[in-house]
Amino acid sequence: MDRTLESLRHIITQVLPHRDPALVFKDLNVVSMLQEFWESKQQQRAAFPSEGVVVYESLPSPGPPFVSYVTLPGGSCFGNFQCCLSRAEARRDAAKVALINSLFNELPSRRITKEFIMESVQEAVASTSGTLDDADDPSTSIGAYHYMLESNMGKTMLEFQELMTIFQLLHWNGSLKALRETKCSRQEVISYYSQYSLDEKMRSHMALDWIMKERESPGILSQELRMALRELEEARKAGQELRFYKEKKEILSLALTQIYNDPDTSSPSDDQLSLTALCGYH
């Protein structure tokens, strides 16, 4: 623990040279410090060079407790985990959680190396019914995970998180199962999605998938949204990274809005992502 704290102080000295490492997390101006940190990272071109904006979102509320989210360049999202009596306090608390995670992301142990991959695969094997031999077989879940890590060698965990979030959503959405049925290999799916970011087009496509699910099983959208909101709140109060849970909420809310505004919402158009397009190179 002492070594980790010393490493964090060293990172603060490098990225925020005019700040006192001992006072960083006690500073009430943590919002500007977080912005300063990512602007410094952008200038160094060390991470997400084209995305230098830290974005805050406060949930509408007539009174306390207030909730605030902060999304970092690259998409990682954090929120306040304390009970906050003002919007400004919630914003500061969210910024503090994000700053701590941003600093931890700079530690050597948070970068994907051969040693990191070996340890991660061993942990994955220990938590499943797989074996170490599966790591060399991309048709297995362990092998796909191994392939994803190797494909992102040298990246930090926050950089890797966006790709992981996409695959978490594809699994939740049922798209991975559908892709397997079209005989797309895991390697091909990973290679394809590694080229894309989680944007409005992908969200819209997933929302249309859930509209179709709602037609087949009325009520499933509201049920999933209630679950997503509960998961998001639990993860926020635990100080966890929130993007997967927040994206689920956004996708389901978009689907419900489209159904409410246009009950006869059509199927995905040709210019949207489709399973055929995803496996067109197969």
Coordinates of C-alpha atoms in Angstrom, one line a residue:
M1 CA 0.0 0.0 0.0
D2 CA 2.8 2.4 0.9
R3 CA 4.5 1.7 -2.5
T4 CA 1.2 2.4 -4.3
L5 CA 0.8 5.7 -2.5
E6 CA 4.3 6.6 -3.3
S7 CA 3.7 5.8 -7.0
L8 CA 0.6 7.9 -7.0
R9 CA 2.5 10.8 -5.5
H10 CA 5.1 10.4 -8.2
I11 CA 2.4 10.5 -11.0
I12 CA 0.8 13.6 -9.5
T13 CA 4.2 15.3 -9.4
Q14 CA 4.7 14.4 -13.1
V15 CA 1.2 15.3 -14.4
L16 CA 0.3 18.1 -12.0
P17 CA 3.8 19.5 -11.0
H18 CA 2.5 22.6 -9.3
R19 CA 0.1 20.6 -7.0
D20 CA 1.1 19.3 -3.6
P21 CA 0.6 15.5 -3.8
A22 CA -0.3 15.3 -0.1
L23 CA -3.2 17.8 -0.6
V24 CA -4.6 16.7 -3.9
F25 CA -7.6 14.7 -2.6
K26 CA -8.4 17.2 0.1
D27 CA -8.6 20.1 -2.4
L28 CA -12.2 21.4 -2.9
N29 CA -11.2 22.4 -6.4
V30 CA -11.0 18.8 -7.5
V31 CA -13.2 19.5 -10.5
S32 CA -10.6 21.8 -12.1
M33 CA -7.9 19.4 -11.1
L34 CA -9.5 16.5 -13.0
Q35 CA -9.9 18.8 -16.1
E36 CA -6.3 19.9 -15.7
F37 CA -5.1 16.2 -15.5
W38 CA -6.8 15.2 -18.7
E39 CA -5.7 18.4 -20.5
S40 CA -2.2 17.5 -19.5
K41 CA -2.7 14.0 -20.8
Q42 CA -4.0 15.3 -24.1
Q43 CA -1.0 17.6 -24.5
Q44 CA 1.3 14.6 -23.9
R45 CA -0.7 12.7 -26.5
A46 CA -0.6 9.8 -24.0
A47 CA -4.2 8.8 -24.1
F48 CA -7.4 9.6 -26.2
P49 CA -5.7 12.5 -28.0
S50 CA -8.9 13.4 -30.0
E51 CA -11.1 13.5 -26.9
G52 CA -10.0 16.0 -24.3
V53 CA -13.3 16.9 -22.7
V54 CA -14.5 15.9 -19.2
V55 CA -18.3 15.9 -19.2
Y56 CA -20.5 16.2 -16.1
E57 CA -24.2 15.2 -15.9
S58 CA -26.4 15.9 -12.9
L59 CA -29.6 13.9 -12.5
P60 CA -32.7 16.1 -12.2
S61 CA -33.9 16.1 -8.6
P62 CA -36.1 18.5 -6.6
G63 CA -34.0 18.0 -3.5
P64 CA -31.2 16.0 -1.9
P65 CA -29.6 13.5 -2.2
F66 CA -28.1 14.7 -5.5
V67 CA -26.4 12.5 -8.1
S68 CA -23.7 13.5 -10.5
Y69 CA -21.8 11.6 -13.2
V70 CA -18.6 12.4 -14.9
T71 CA -17.5 10.9 -18.2
L72 CA -13.8 10.9 -19.0
P73 CA -12.1 11.1 -22.4
G74 CA -12.5 7.6 -23.9
G75 CA -15.9 7.0 -22.2
S76 CA -15.1 5.7 -18.7
C77 CA -17.8 7.0 -16.3
F78 CA -17.9 7.5 -12.5
G79 CA -20.3 9.0 -10.1
N80 CA -20.6 10.3 -6.5
F81 CA -20.8 7.5 -4.0
Q82 CA -21.5 9.7 -1.0
C83 CA -24.9 11.1 0.0
C84 CA -24.6 14.7 -1.3
L85 CA -26.8 17.6 -0.1
S86 CA -26.0 19.9 -3.0
R87 CA -25.3 19.5 -6.7
A88 CA -21.9 21.1 -6.3
E89 CA -21.0 18.6 -3.6
A90 CA -22.2 15.7 -5.8
R91 CA -20.1 17.0 -8.7
R92 CA -17.0 17.3 -6.5
D93 CA -17.5 13.8 -5.1
A94 CA -17.8 12.4 -8.7
A95 CA -14.7 14.3 -9.8
K96 CA -12.8 12.9 -6.8
V97 CA -13.7 9.3 -7.7
A98 CA -12.8 9.9 -11.3
L99 CA -9.5 11.6 -10.4
I100 CA -8.5 8.7 -8.1
N101 CA -9.2 6.2 -10.9
S102 CA -7.4 8.4 -13.5
L103 CA -4.3 8.5 -11.3
F104 CA -4.5 4.7 -10.6
N105 CA -4.7 4.2 -14.3
E106 CA -1.2 5.7 -14.7
L107 CA 0.4 3.0 -12.5
P108 CA 2.5 0.4 -14.3
S109 CA 0.3 -2.3 -12.9
R110 CA -2.7 -0.9 -14.9
R111 CA -1.0 -1.2 -18.3
I112 CA -1.5 -4.4 -20.3
T113 CA 1.8 -6.3 -20.5
K114 CA 2.7 -9.9 -21.0
E115 CA 2.8 -10.4 -17.2
F116 CA -0.6 -8.7 -16.8
I117 CA -2.1 -10.9 -19.5
M118 CA -0.7 -14.1 -17.9
E119 CA -2.1 -13.1 -14.5
S120 CA -5.5 -12.1 -15.9
V121 CA -5.9 -15.3 -17.9
Q122 CA -5.0 -17.4 -14.8
E123 CA -7.6 -15.5 -12.8
A124 CA -10.2 -16.0 -15.6
V125 CA -9.4 -19.8 -15.6
A126 CA -9.7 -19.9 -11.8
S127 CA -13.2 -18.3 -11.9
T128 CA -14.6 -20.5 -14.7
S129 CA -14.6 -24.2 -15.7
G130 CA -11.9 -23.5 -18.4
T131 CA -8.3 -24.5 -18.5
L132 CA -5.0 -22.7 -19.4
D133 CA -5.0 -24.7 -22.7
D134 CA -8.2 -22.7 -23.7
A135 CA -6.1 -19.5 -23.8
D136 CA -4.7 -20.6 -27.2
D137 CA -8.1 -21.5 -28.6
P138 CA -10.0 -18.3 -29.7
S139 CA -13.2 -20.3 -30.1
T140 CA -13.4 -20.5 -26.2
S141 CA -14.3 -17.6 -23.9
I142 CA -10.9 -17.8 -22.2
G143 CA -9.2 -17.8 -25.6
A144 CA -11.3 -14.8 -26.8
Y145 CA -10.4 -12.9 -23.6
H146 CA -6.7 -13.7 -24.2
Y147 CA -6.9 -12.6 -27.8
M148 CA -8.5 -9.3 -26.7
L149 CA -5.8 -8.6 -24.2
E150 CA -3.0 -9.4 -26.6
S151 CA -4.6 -7.2 -29.3
N152 CA -4.5 -4.3 -26.8
M153 CA -1.0 -4.8 -25.5
G154 CA 0.5 -1.6 -24.1
K155 CA -2.9 0.1 -23.4
T156 CA -4.1 1.1 -20.0
M157 CA -7.1 -0.4 -18.4
L158 CA -9.3 2.7 -19.0
E159 CA -8.3 2.5 -22.7
F160 CA -9.2 -1.2 -22.8
Q161 CA -12.4 -0.6 -20.9
E162 CA -14.3 0.8 -23.9
L163 CA -13.8 -2.3 -26.0
M164 CA -14.8 -4.4 -22.9
T165 CA -18.0 -2.3 -22.5
I166 CA -18.9 -2.9 -26.1
F167 CA -18.7 -6.7 -25.7
Q168 CA -20.5 -6.6 -22.4
L169 CA -23.4 -4.8 -24.2
L170 CA -23.3 -7.2 -27.1
H171 CA -23.5 -10.1 -24.7
W172 CA -26.4 -8.5 -22.7
N173 CA -28.1 -7.5 -25.9
G174 CA -28.0 -11.0 -27.3
S175 CA -26.0 -9.9 -30.4
L176 CA -23.0 -12.2 -29.6
K177 CA -25.2 -15.2 -29.6
A178 CA -26.8 -14.2 -32.9
L179 CA -23.3 -13.7 -34.4
R180 CA -22.2 -17.1 -33.3
E181 CA -25.2 -18.6 -35.0
T182 CA -24.0 -16.9 -38.3
K183 CA -20.7 -18.8 -37.8
C184 CA -18.7 -15.7 -37.2
S185 CA -15.6 -16.6 -35.1
R186 CA -14.9 -14.8 -31.9
Q187 CA -11.6 -13.5 -33.4
E188 CA -13.5 -12.0 -36.4
V189 CA -16.1 -10.3 -34.1
I190 CA -13.4 -8.9 -31.9
S191 CA -11.4 -7.6 -34.9
Y192 CA -14.5 -6.0 -36.3
Y193 CA -15.6 -4.2 -33.2
S194 CA -12.1 -3.1 -32.3
Q195 CA -12.4 -0.7 -35.2
Y196 CA -15.5 1.0 -33.7
S197 CA -16.3 3.2 -30.7
L198 CA -19.5 3.1 -28.7
D199 CA -21.4 5.9 -30.5
E200 CA -25.0 7.0 -31.3
K201 CA -25.3 4.7 -34.2
M202 CA -24.4 1.6 -32.2
R203 CA -26.8 2.7 -29.4
S204 CA -29.6 3.2 -31.9
H205 CA -29.0 -0.2 -33.4
M206 CA -29.2 -1.8 -29.9
A207 CA -32.3 0.2 -29.0
L208 CA -34.0 -1.2 -32.2
D209 CA -33.0 -4.7 -31.0
W210 CA -34.8 -4.1 -27.7
I211 CA -37.9 -2.7 -29.5
M212 CA -38.1 -6.0 -31.4
K213 CA -37.7 -7.9 -28.1
E214 CA -40.5 -5.8 -26.6
R215 CA -42.8 -6.8 -29.5
E216 CA -42.0 -10.4 -28.8
S217 CA -42.3 -10.1 -25.0
P218 CA -44.3 -7.1 -23.9
G219 CA -43.0 -5.6 -20.7
I220 CA -39.4 -6.7 -21.0
L221 CA -38.2 -3.2 -21.7
S222 CA -39.6 -1.8 -18.5
Q223 CA -38.3 -4.8 -16.5
E224 CA -34.8 -4.4 -18.0
L225 CA -34.8 -0.7 -17.3
R226 CA -35.7 -1.2 -13.7
M227 CA -32.9 -3.7 -13.3
A228 CA -30.4 -1.4 -15.1
L229 CA -31.3 1.6 -12.8
R230 CA -30.9 -0.6 -9.7
E231 CA -27.5 -1.9 -11.0
L232 CA -26.3 1.6 -11.8
E233 CA -27.2 2.9 -8.4
E234 CA -25.5 0.0 -6.6
A235 CA -22.4 0.4 -8.7
R236 CA -22.3 4.1 -8.2
K237 CA -22.6 3.8 -4.4
A238 CA -19.7 1.2 -4.5
G239 CA -17.5 3.7 -6.4
Q240 CA -17.2 1.4 -9.5
E241 CA -16.7 2.3 -13.1
L242 CA -20.3 2.9 -14.5
R243 CA -20.2 3.0 -18.2
F244 CA -21.7 -0.5 -18.9
Y245 CA -24.7 0.2 -16.5
K246 CA -25.2 3.7 -17.7
E247 CA -25.1 2.6 -21.4
K248 CA -27.8 0.0 -20.6
K249 CA -30.0 2.7 -19.1
E250 CA -29.4 5.0 -22.1
I251 CA -30.2 2.2 -24.7
L252 CA -33.3 1.0 -22.9
S253 CA -34.6 4.6 -22.4
L254 CA -34.0 5.4 -26.1
A255 CA -36.0 2.3 -27.0
L256 CA -38.9 3.2 -24.8
T257 CA -38.8 6.8 -26.1
Q258 CA -39.0 5.5 -29.7
I259 CA -41.9 3.2 -28.9
Y260 CA -43.7 6.0 -27.2
N261 CA -43.1 8.5 -30.0
D262 CA -43.7 6.1 -32.8
P263 CA -45.4 2.8 -32.0
D264 CA -44.8 1.6 -35.5
T265 CA -41.0 2.0 -35.4
S266 CA -39.6 0.2 -38.4
S267 CA -36.8 -2.3 -38.5
P268 CA -33.1 -1.1 -38.8
S269 CA -32.5 0.6 -42.2
D270 CA -29.7 -0.4 -44.6
D271 CA -27.3 2.2 -43.3
Q272 CA -27.5 0.9 -39.8
L273 CA -25.4 -1.9 -38.4
S274 CA -26.9 -5.3 -39.1
L275 CA -25.8 -8.9 -38.5
T276 CA -25.3 -9.3 -42.2
A277 CA -23.0 -6.3 -42.3
L278 CA -21.1 -7.4 -39.2
C279 CA -20.3 -10.8 -40.8
G280 CA -20.1 -9.6 -44.4
Y281 CA -16.3 -10.3 -44.5
H282 CA -16.8 -13.8 -43.1

